[in-house]
C-alpha cells in the first residue's frame, strides 16, 4: 500500500491525509494516483462510509505535479507525443474520473497551497473549506502547459467561466479571502480550526441515510450536464429507490410520531 495517503476512520466518515513532505503532496507520481483511485473504489464498495474529508500535511494541500519527474514521466522525455498522451490518460487523469465518480460527499479541507493539479483536486471535491493561509493557483500556463488533469472542466464549474479564465490565463494565485469571494470555497477558517470544522460538517452529513446521500450526489453531478427532463426522469427512479429503504421508513415514522405527540 502506498504511503501517500493516511487513512483514519471516524464512524461513517473517512479522513484522508496526503502525507508526502518531500514532494509537497504532489499528485502525479504513479503511487499517489493509485492511492487516490484505489480509495475511491473502496469507498464506493463500502456502504458504511457516508462522507470523506481530504486534506494535506506539512502545511500544504498539494503542489500539483512533481516537477522533478515531470519530463520523464509525462513530458518530452518519453519521446513521441502519443506516449505523453497515453501517460496522462493512464496516470493523473484517472484521479478526476475516480473522484467525480466517488459516490459519497467529499470535503476538501485546504490547509495550505493548492497549486496546479492541487487546485483542480480541490475542485474535484463537492465542498471546499480553506484555512486562512490557503492559496489556489491554476498555474499551468506559467510552465508553458495546459490543465492536463481536467481543470478546464472543473474550475469553471466552481467559479464561473470569467474567473476561471482569469486564473488560467494569468496563472496568478488567489488567497483564501479571494477564494471565498469568488465561490471557490464556502468557508475560511483559522488554520487550527479547519480540520475540526471539516470533520464536524462531514459528521453532520454522515448522520443521514447513506443511500440518500449517494443518490443525491449522483443527481447533483448529472444535473451539471444533462437536460431537465432527463434529470427529472432519473430523479423519479432514484426517489422510488429511496422510498423503499429502511432509512426512509424510520425517518418517516419518527416525523409522524412527533406530529402525533
Short mmCIF file of C-alpha atoms in Angstrom, two decimals, residues 48-176:
data_model
loop_
_atom_site.label_atom_id
_atom_site.label_comp_id
_atom_site.label_asym_id
_atom_site.label_seq_id
_atom_site.Cartn_x
_atom_site.Cartn_y
_atom_site.Cartn_z
CA UNK A 48 -20.77 2.13 5.80
CA UNK A 49 -18.81 5.19 4.57
CA UNK A 50 -21.05 8.22 4.17
CA UNK A 51 -18.59 11.11 3.78
CA UNK A 52 -14.91 11.68 3.00
CA UNK A 53 -12.63 14.52 4.12
CA UNK A 54 -9.45 15.12 2.09
CA UNK A 55 -6.62 17.28 3.39
CA UNK A 56 -2.85 17.66 3.24
CA UNK A 57 0.00 17.52 5.72
CA UNK A 58 3.01 19.73 6.48
CA UNK A 59 1.15 22.97 5.74
CA UNK A 60 0.46 22.07 2.09
CA UNK A 61 -2.67 20.75 0.41
CA UNK A 62 -0.96 19.75 -2.84
CA UNK A 63 1.71 21.21 -5.11
CA UNK A 64 0.15 19.52 -8.14
CA UNK A 65 2.61 17.81 -10.44
CA UNK A 66 6.02 16.59 -9.37
CA UNK A 67 8.24 18.93 -11.39
CA UNK A 68 11.35 16.85 -10.73
CA UNK A 69 9.92 13.89 -12.62
CA UNK A 70 7.51 15.67 -14.96
CA UNK A 71 9.57 15.47 -18.14
CA UNK A 72 10.48 11.82 -17.75
CA UNK A 73 7.02 10.59 -16.76
CA UNK A 74 4.60 12.56 -18.96
CA UNK A 75 6.71 15.02 -20.96
CA UNK A 76 9.09 15.23 -23.89
CA UNK A 77 11.45 12.80 -22.20
CA UNK A 78 9.09 9.99 -23.20
CA UNK A 79 9.77 10.52 -26.89
CA UNK A 80 6.76 10.58 -29.20
CA UNK A 81 3.86 12.89 -28.21
CA UNK A 82 1.45 9.96 -28.33
CA UNK A 83 3.32 8.43 -25.39
CA UNK A 84 2.75 11.60 -23.35
CA UNK A 85 -0.94 11.47 -24.23
CA UNK A 86 -1.20 7.92 -23.01
CA UNK A 87 0.79 8.72 -19.86
CA UNK A 88 -1.77 11.38 -18.92
CA UNK A 89 -4.68 9.04 -19.63
CA UNK A 90 -3.13 6.17 -17.67
CA UNK A 91 -1.87 8.49 -14.94
CA UNK A 92 -3.24 11.64 -13.35
CA UNK A 93 -6.41 11.75 -15.47
CA UNK A 94 -7.63 8.71 -13.57
CA UNK A 95 -7.91 10.90 -10.46
CA UNK A 96 -10.69 13.28 -11.63
CA UNK A 97 -12.64 10.34 -13.03
CA UNK A 98 -12.35 8.48 -9.74
CA UNK A 99 -13.18 11.44 -7.51
CA UNK A 100 -16.04 12.70 -9.63
CA UNK A 101 -17.48 9.17 -9.59
CA UNK A 102 -16.96 8.80 -5.84
CA UNK A 103 -20.48 8.18 -4.60
CA UNK A 104 -20.30 9.80 -1.16
CA UNK A 105 -19.99 13.53 -0.39
CA UNK A 106 -16.41 14.80 -0.30
CA UNK A 107 -14.99 17.77 1.58
CA UNK A 108 -11.62 19.29 0.73
CA UNK A 109 -10.01 20.82 3.82
CA UNK A 110 -7.47 23.01 2.03
CA UNK A 111 -4.85 23.67 4.67
CA UNK A 112 -2.25 25.44 2.52
CA UNK A 113 -1.18 25.94 -1.09
CA UNK A 114 -3.27 24.13 -3.72
CA UNK A 115 -1.31 24.68 -6.90
CA UNK A 116 -1.97 23.49 -10.45
CA UNK A 117 -3.37 19.98 -10.21
CA UNK A 118 -3.68 20.60 -6.47
CA UNK A 119 -6.16 23.39 -7.16
CA UNK A 120 -8.01 21.09 -9.52
CA UNK A 121 -8.02 18.34 -6.89
CA UNK A 122 -9.85 20.68 -4.53
CA UNK A 123 -12.36 21.37 -7.32
CA UNK A 124 -12.95 17.63 -7.70
CA UNK A 125 -14.42 17.61 -4.19
CA UNK A 126 -18.04 18.57 -3.53
CA UNK A 127 -17.35 21.09 -0.76
CA UNK A 128 -14.21 23.14 -0.14
CA UNK A 129 -13.17 24.71 3.16
CA UNK A 130 -9.96 26.72 3.39
CA UNK A 131 -7.55 27.72 6.10
CA UNK A 132 -6.62 31.40 6.20
CA UNK A 133 -3.17 30.52 4.85
CA UNK A 134 -4.51 28.56 1.87
CA UNK A 135 -3.96 29.79 -1.65
CA UNK A 136 -5.07 28.49 -5.02
CA UNK A 137 -3.45 28.75 -8.44
CA UNK A 138 -4.36 27.37 -11.85
CA UNK A 139 -0.72 27.85 -12.72
CA UNK A 140 -0.11 25.58 -15.73
CA UNK A 141 0.44 28.49 -18.11
CA UNK A 142 3.47 29.60 -16.10
CA UNK A 143 5.16 26.35 -17.15
CA UNK A 144 4.00 26.67 -20.75
CA UNK A 145 1.42 23.94 -20.17
CA UNK A 146 -2.33 23.46 -20.21
CA UNK A 147 -4.53 21.97 -17.45
CA UNK A 148 -3.89 18.32 -18.26
CA UNK A 149 -5.96 16.88 -15.42
CA UNK A 150 -9.39 18.26 -16.26
CA UNK A 151 -9.04 21.72 -14.75
CA UNK A 152 -10.66 23.33 -17.80
CA UNK A 153 -13.83 21.36 -16.96
CA UNK A 154 -13.60 21.61 -13.17
CA UNK A 155 -12.64 25.22 -12.46
CA UNK A 156 -15.39 26.98 -14.48
CA UNK A 157 -17.98 24.90 -12.65
CA UNK A 158 -16.54 26.08 -9.33
CA UNK A 159 -16.05 29.80 -10.02
CA UNK A 160 -17.69 30.58 -13.37
CA UNK A 161 -16.08 30.97 -16.77
CA UNK A 162 -14.79 34.54 -16.44
CA UNK A 163 -12.95 33.93 -13.18
CA UNK A 164 -11.70 30.55 -14.35
CA UNK A 165 -10.29 32.17 -17.47
CA UNK A 166 -8.59 34.87 -15.42
CA UNK A 167 -6.96 32.30 -13.15
CA UNK A 168 -5.95 30.02 -16.03
CA UNK A 169 -4.66 32.75 -18.37
CA UNK A 170 -2.61 34.61 -15.74
CA UNK A 171 -1.55 31.72 -13.51
CA UNK A 172 -1.94 34.09 -10.56
CA UNK A 173 -2.70 32.67 -7.14
CA UNK A 174 -5.67 33.76 -5.08
CA UNK A 175 -5.67 33.79 -1.30
CA UNK A 176 -8.34 32.30 0.92
#
